[in-house]
Every structure is written in C-alpha cells, then in structure tokens.
Amino acid sequence: MSIGNSPEDERPFEDASEEARPSIGRALRQARIARGLTVDDVSTATRVRIAIIHAIEADDFTPCGGDVYARGHIRTLARAVRLDPAPLIEQFEATHGGRPAPTPAAPLFEAERIRPERRGPNWTAAMVAAIVAVIGFVGFTAVKGDGGGTKEQVADGTTPEASTSASAVPKNDKPVDITPAPSDSAIAAAPQDKVTVQVTATDGRSWISAKDHNGRLLFDGLLKQGESKTFQDSQKVNLVLGDAGVIQLYVNGTKIDDDFRPGAVERLTYTKGDPQVG
C-alpha cells in the first residue's frame, strides 16, 4: 500500500466560477435580450454602429480600432443594457494584456523644455506693414493729386491738345470746398468747337454711360452722390442715365432744366448746337 495522494488528487484545482463566467460579448448579448432590446435599439441609444455591436457580442474587438476604443465601446454598451461595466473591463484587460503603461511625464517635459525653439519669419506682421504702406501711399497720392477741388474726368474724342486746353484750371492757394456745387460759370469756358457735357449726381447715385460720335465708350459705371464727370467730343455725346431723376446736366455751359422723373432711364444725345434734348 502506497502512502500519499493518488494521481487524481494531484490534478490542478479548477475554478468552477471561471468556467461558468460568460464571455464579454455573450454577457452583453444576454443582458440586451433580457431587457427586450434589439441591436438597432442599442445602436440608436449609444451611436455605436450596428456592425461593431454584432462584432463585440461575438467577442471580436477588431472593428473597434484598438484596445482604447474597445474599452470605450464595452463601457457604453454595458451601460445601455444596465450592466456594471467594471467587471467587463477587467475581463477585457485580463485577456488583452491589461492597460498600457503610462508614459513618464518628466523626461518628455525636460526634453521639450530644452529643445531650441525654431521661429520662422512673421509673415502676418509683414503683410500688415505692407498693407499700411500701400494705403498710406494711395492716400497721399489722392490728396496730392486732388488739386483742391473735385476732379472731373474729361473724355475727348479729338486731339490731345484741345483736351489739355479745355481742362486747364488756374491754381488757387486758398482753401476751397472739396465738393463745389456745379454752376453755369463752372463750364462756361467750354470750347465752342466742341460739345461739352457735365453730369452731376446731386440727389443720389445713378449708373451712367457716355459714348462719343464714333461709338467709343467714354465712361460706363456708377456715379455716386456729389460726384461729377465731364465729357467732350468734336461732334456729339451720347448719354444713358440709369436714374435721370438724380442727375443735373450742363451742356455747353448751360444748365438743362428738363424735369426727369426719379428712376427713369433716359437716352440723350447732345451736339455743339445744344442745349436741347436729342
């Protein structure tokens, strides 16, 4: 008779509770079914995709995209089916190697602190300085070229010499109004061998178009309130006024007193023998 344990007694002890413990996916599936929920219901409540829920219930955590996301999905699904997520997370970590070791903060901080800082050129400040310089130059040019009064663009369809003599204005050192009101004397010296038309937006703004006798476009654009433009040609000037009611006309030095209606579009032609509406 031998004294000691039999071979059967030397077998390792088996924990019946471990064998009876369901997998993570099965526990989640059983809890979902027990609460009468479908996979669609859980997906709607948790915003976890249906395919991922099916995979997790089959204990396939690959679609989760990593252990961190798998833990988050397990925790979310457990709460949706009223399970305690902590035991499931522990079970997942036991079968997947546990949580990753945290990275020490001090060495990274020291390396980051002593790393030389590289700075590139400050393009924002350079752009702002360039814009300020351009605005200052434009403003200086505008003030310098203003000449003490409202500049009028004279479009001449003939020789440059005649246009120069017609637009010559004696300099005046005394301060003058920047936007003088048009008058008969303002263009009374218009050349007799040309047709001269002055257009001023007195009561608002209006789109205008002007052409010479050859059909060449002299101006096409918006005339703001208070602005004035003068057009000259050897034979005739053709005008289109988008809002004739806000426009004051002087033709060959004479004011046109036609009662244009506000908002009315007028097509006018003036020659050397006018003023009269063409």
Coordinates of C-alpha atoms in Angstrom, one line a residue:
M1 CA 0.0 0.0 0.0
S2 CA 1.4 3.3 -1.0
I3 CA 1.2 6.4 1.2
G4 CA 0.4 9.7 -0.5
N5 CA -2.0 11.2 -2.9
S6 CA -3.4 9.4 -5.8
P7 CA -2.8 10.8 -9.4
E8 CA -6.3 12.1 -9.4
D9 CA -5.6 14.2 -6.3
E10 CA -2.6 15.8 -8.0
R11 CA -4.7 17.4 -10.8
P12 CA -4.8 21.2 -10.7
F13 CA -7.7 22.8 -8.9
E14 CA -10.3 24.1 -11.4
D15 CA -12.4 27.1 -10.5
A16 CA -16.0 26.3 -11.4
S17 CA -16.8 30.0 -11.2
E18 CA -14.4 30.8 -14.0
E19 CA -15.8 28.2 -16.2
A20 CA -19.3 29.4 -15.6
R21 CA -18.4 33.0 -16.3
P22 CA -19.6 34.1 -19.7
S23 CA -17.5 36.0 -22.2
I24 CA -17.8 39.8 -22.6
G25 CA -19.8 39.6 -25.8
R26 CA -22.1 36.9 -24.5
A27 CA -22.7 38.8 -21.3
L28 CA -23.7 41.9 -23.3
R29 CA -25.9 40.0 -25.6
Q30 CA -27.7 38.2 -22.8
A31 CA -28.3 41.5 -21.0
R32 CA -29.6 43.1 -24.1
I33 CA -32.0 40.2 -24.8
A34 CA -33.1 40.2 -21.2
R35 CA -34.1 43.8 -21.5
G36 CA -36.0 43.2 -24.7
L37 CA -33.7 45.4 -26.8
T38 CA -32.6 44.8 -30.4
V39 CA -29.2 45.7 -31.8
D40 CA -30.8 48.6 -33.6
D41 CA -32.2 49.9 -30.3
V42 CA -28.8 49.8 -28.7
S43 CA -27.1 51.4 -31.7
T44 CA -29.6 54.3 -31.7
A45 CA -29.2 54.8 -28.0
T46 CA -25.3 54.7 -28.0
R47 CA -24.5 55.8 -31.5
V48 CA -22.3 52.7 -31.9
R49 CA -22.5 51.2 -35.3
I50 CA -24.6 48.0 -35.7
A51 CA -21.6 46.1 -37.2
I52 CA -19.4 46.9 -34.2
I53 CA -22.1 45.8 -31.8
H54 CA -22.5 42.5 -33.6
A55 CA -18.7 42.0 -33.6
I56 CA -18.4 42.8 -29.9
E57 CA -21.2 40.4 -29.0
A58 CA -19.3 37.7 -30.9
D59 CA -16.1 38.7 -28.9
D60 CA -14.4 40.2 -31.9
F61 CA -13.0 43.6 -30.9
T62 CA -11.0 44.1 -34.2
P63 CA -13.6 46.6 -35.7
C64 CA -13.2 48.8 -32.6
G65 CA -9.9 50.1 -33.9
G66 CA -7.8 49.4 -30.9
D67 CA -7.9 48.5 -27.2
V68 CA -8.7 52.0 -26.1
Y69 CA -11.7 52.2 -28.3
A70 CA -12.7 48.7 -27.4
R71 CA -12.8 49.6 -23.7
G72 CA -15.0 52.6 -24.5
H73 CA -17.4 50.6 -26.6
I74 CA -17.7 47.9 -23.9
R75 CA -18.4 50.6 -21.2
T76 CA -21.0 52.3 -23.4
L77 CA -22.8 49.0 -24.4
A78 CA -22.8 47.8 -20.8
R79 CA -24.5 51.0 -19.5
A80 CA -27.1 50.7 -22.3
V81 CA -28.1 47.2 -21.2
R82 CA -27.8 48.1 -17.5
L83 CA -24.7 46.1 -16.7
D84 CA -21.8 47.2 -14.5
P85 CA -19.0 47.9 -17.0
A86 CA -16.2 47.5 -14.4
P87 CA -16.1 43.6 -14.4
L88 CA -16.3 43.5 -18.2
I89 CA -13.4 46.0 -18.5
E90 CA -11.3 43.9 -16.0
Q91 CA -12.1 40.8 -18.0
F92 CA -11.1 42.5 -21.2
E93 CA -7.8 43.7 -19.7
A94 CA -7.1 40.2 -18.4
T95 CA -7.4 38.7 -21.9
H96 CA -5.8 41.5 -23.8
G97 CA -2.7 42.3 -21.7
G98 CA -4.1 44.9 -19.4
R99 CA -3.7 48.7 -19.7
P100 CA -0.6 50.2 -21.4
A101 CA 1.9 51.5 -19.0
P102 CA 1.7 55.3 -18.7
T103 CA 4.5 57.3 -20.2
P104 CA 6.6 59.2 -17.6
A105 CA 5.9 62.9 -17.9
A106 CA 9.1 64.4 -16.5
P107 CA 11.6 63.2 -19.2
L108 CA 9.3 64.4 -22.0
F109 CA 8.8 67.7 -20.3
E110 CA 12.5 68.2 -19.8
A111 CA 13.2 67.3 -23.4
E112 CA 10.6 69.7 -24.6
R113 CA 11.8 72.5 -22.3
I114 CA 15.4 72.4 -23.5
R115 CA 14.5 71.9 -27.1
P116 CA 15.5 75.1 -29.0
E117 CA 12.5 76.9 -30.4
R118 CA 12.6 77.5 -34.1
R119 CA 10.8 80.5 -35.3
G120 CA 10.0 81.3 -38.9
P121 CA 9.5 84.8 -40.3
N122 CA 6.5 86.6 -39.0
W123 CA 4.5 86.8 -42.3
T124 CA 1.4 88.3 -40.6
A125 CA 3.3 91.4 -39.4
A126 CA 5.0 91.8 -42.7
M127 CA 1.7 91.7 -44.6
V128 CA 0.1 94.2 -42.2
A129 CA 3.1 96.6 -42.7
A130 CA 2.9 96.2 -46.4
I131 CA -0.9 96.9 -46.5
V132 CA -0.4 100.0 -44.3
A133 CA 2.3 101.3 -46.6
V134 CA 0.1 100.8 -49.7
I135 CA -2.9 102.5 -48.0
G136 CA -0.7 105.4 -47.0
F137 CA 0.8 105.8 -50.5
V138 CA -2.6 105.7 -52.1
G139 CA -4.0 108.3 -49.7
F140 CA -1.0 110.6 -50.2
T141 CA -1.3 110.3 -54.0
A142 CA -5.1 111.0 -53.8
V143 CA -4.6 114.1 -51.6
K144 CA -1.7 115.3 -53.7
G145 CA -3.4 114.9 -57.0
D146 CA -6.8 116.3 -55.8
G147 CA -5.7 119.9 -56.6
G148 CA -8.1 121.5 -54.1
G149 CA -11.4 120.6 -55.8
T150 CA -13.4 117.7 -57.3
K151 CA -11.6 116.2 -60.2
E152 CA -13.6 115.8 -63.4
Q153 CA -12.7 113.3 -66.0
V154 CA -12.8 114.8 -69.5
A155 CA -13.1 112.3 -72.3
D156 CA -12.2 113.9 -75.7
G157 CA -12.7 112.2 -79.0
T158 CA -10.4 114.6 -80.9
T159 CA -6.8 115.9 -80.4
P160 CA -5.0 115.8 -77.1
E161 CA -4.0 119.5 -77.3
A162 CA -7.6 120.6 -77.4
S163 CA -8.4 118.5 -74.4
T164 CA -5.5 119.9 -72.4
S165 CA -6.5 123.5 -73.1
A166 CA -10.1 122.8 -72.1
S167 CA -9.3 121.1 -68.8
A168 CA -6.6 123.6 -67.7
V169 CA -7.6 125.3 -64.5
P170 CA -5.6 128.1 -62.8
K171 CA -4.1 127.1 -59.4
N172 CA -5.6 128.7 -56.3
D173 CA -3.7 128.6 -53.0
K174 CA -6.8 129.5 -50.9
P175 CA -8.8 126.6 -49.3
V176 CA -11.8 125.7 -51.4
D177 CA -14.7 123.3 -50.9
I178 CA -13.9 119.8 -51.9
T179 CA -17.3 119.2 -53.5
P180 CA -18.4 122.5 -55.1
A181 CA -21.9 122.7 -56.5
P182 CA -22.0 122.9 -60.3
S183 CA -22.9 126.2 -61.8
D184 CA -23.2 127.9 -65.2
S185 CA -19.8 129.5 -64.7
A186 CA -18.1 126.2 -63.8
I187 CA -18.1 125.2 -67.5
A188 CA -18.9 128.5 -69.2
A189 CA -15.5 128.4 -70.8
A190 CA -16.2 125.2 -72.7
P191 CA -14.7 125.3 -76.3
Q192 CA -17.1 126.5 -78.9
D193 CA -15.8 123.9 -81.4
K194 CA -16.8 121.0 -79.2
V195 CA -19.7 119.6 -77.3
T196 CA -19.2 119.6 -73.6
V197 CA -21.5 117.7 -71.2
Q198 CA -21.2 117.8 -67.5
V199 CA -23.1 115.1 -65.4
T200 CA -23.5 115.6 -61.7
A201 CA -25.3 113.2 -59.2
T202 CA -27.0 115.8 -56.9
D203 CA -29.8 113.8 -55.3
G204 CA -28.5 110.3 -55.2
R205 CA -26.4 107.9 -57.2
S206 CA -27.0 106.7 -60.7
W207 CA -25.4 104.4 -63.3
I208 CA -24.4 106.4 -66.4
S209 CA -22.9 105.5 -69.8
A210 CA -21.3 108.0 -72.2
K211 CA -20.0 107.5 -75.8
D212 CA -18.5 109.8 -78.5
H213 CA -19.7 110.3 -82.1
N214 CA -17.8 107.2 -83.2
G215 CA -19.5 105.0 -80.5
R216 CA -16.3 104.8 -78.4
L217 CA -17.1 104.3 -74.8
L218 CA -16.1 107.3 -72.7
F219 CA -17.4 106.1 -69.3
D220 CA -19.6 103.3 -68.0
G221 CA -20.2 103.0 -64.3
L222 CA -21.8 104.2 -61.1
L223 CA -21.8 107.9 -60.3
K224 CA -22.1 108.4 -56.5
Q225 CA -24.0 111.3 -54.9
G226 CA -21.9 114.5 -55.2
E227 CA -19.7 113.1 -57.9
S228 CA -19.4 114.9 -61.3
K229 CA -18.0 113.9 -64.7
T230 CA -17.4 115.9 -67.9
F231 CA -17.3 114.6 -71.4
Q232 CA -16.2 116.3 -74.6
D233 CA -16.3 115.4 -78.3
S234 CA -15.9 117.2 -81.6
Q235 CA -19.5 116.4 -82.8
K236 CA -21.8 114.8 -80.2
V237 CA -22.0 113.0 -76.8
N238 CA -24.5 110.1 -76.3
L239 CA -25.7 109.6 -72.8
V240 CA -27.6 106.8 -71.0
L241 CA -28.8 107.8 -67.4
G242 CA -29.9 104.9 -65.2
D243 CA -31.7 107.2 -62.8
A244 CA -32.2 110.5 -64.5
G245 CA -34.2 112.0 -61.6
V246 CA -31.0 112.4 -59.5
I247 CA -28.8 113.9 -62.3
Q248 CA -28.1 117.6 -63.1
L249 CA -26.8 118.3 -66.6
Y250 CA -24.8 121.2 -68.0
V251 CA -24.5 121.2 -71.8
N252 CA -22.0 123.7 -73.4
G253 CA -22.1 125.8 -70.3
T254 CA -25.9 125.9 -69.9
K255 CA -28.0 124.2 -67.3
I256 CA -30.5 121.7 -68.6
D257 CA -33.8 122.2 -66.7
D258 CA -35.7 119.1 -68.0
D259 CA -37.8 117.5 -65.3
F260 CA -36.5 114.0 -65.3
R261 CA -38.5 111.6 -63.2
P262 CA -36.8 109.6 -60.4
G263 CA -35.9 106.1 -61.5
A264 CA -36.5 106.9 -65.2
V265 CA -33.9 105.7 -67.7
E266 CA -33.1 108.5 -70.3
R267 CA -31.1 108.2 -73.5
L268 CA -29.8 111.6 -74.6
T269 CA -27.7 113.0 -77.4
Y270 CA -26.1 116.5 -77.3
T271 CA -24.3 118.3 -80.1
K272 CA -22.4 121.6 -80.4
G273 CA -25.7 123.5 -81.1
D274 CA -27.4 122.4 -78.0
P275 CA -28.7 122.6 -75.2
Q276 CA -31.6 120.7 -76.3
V277 CA -32.6 117.1 -75.6
G278 CA -31.6 114.9 -78.5

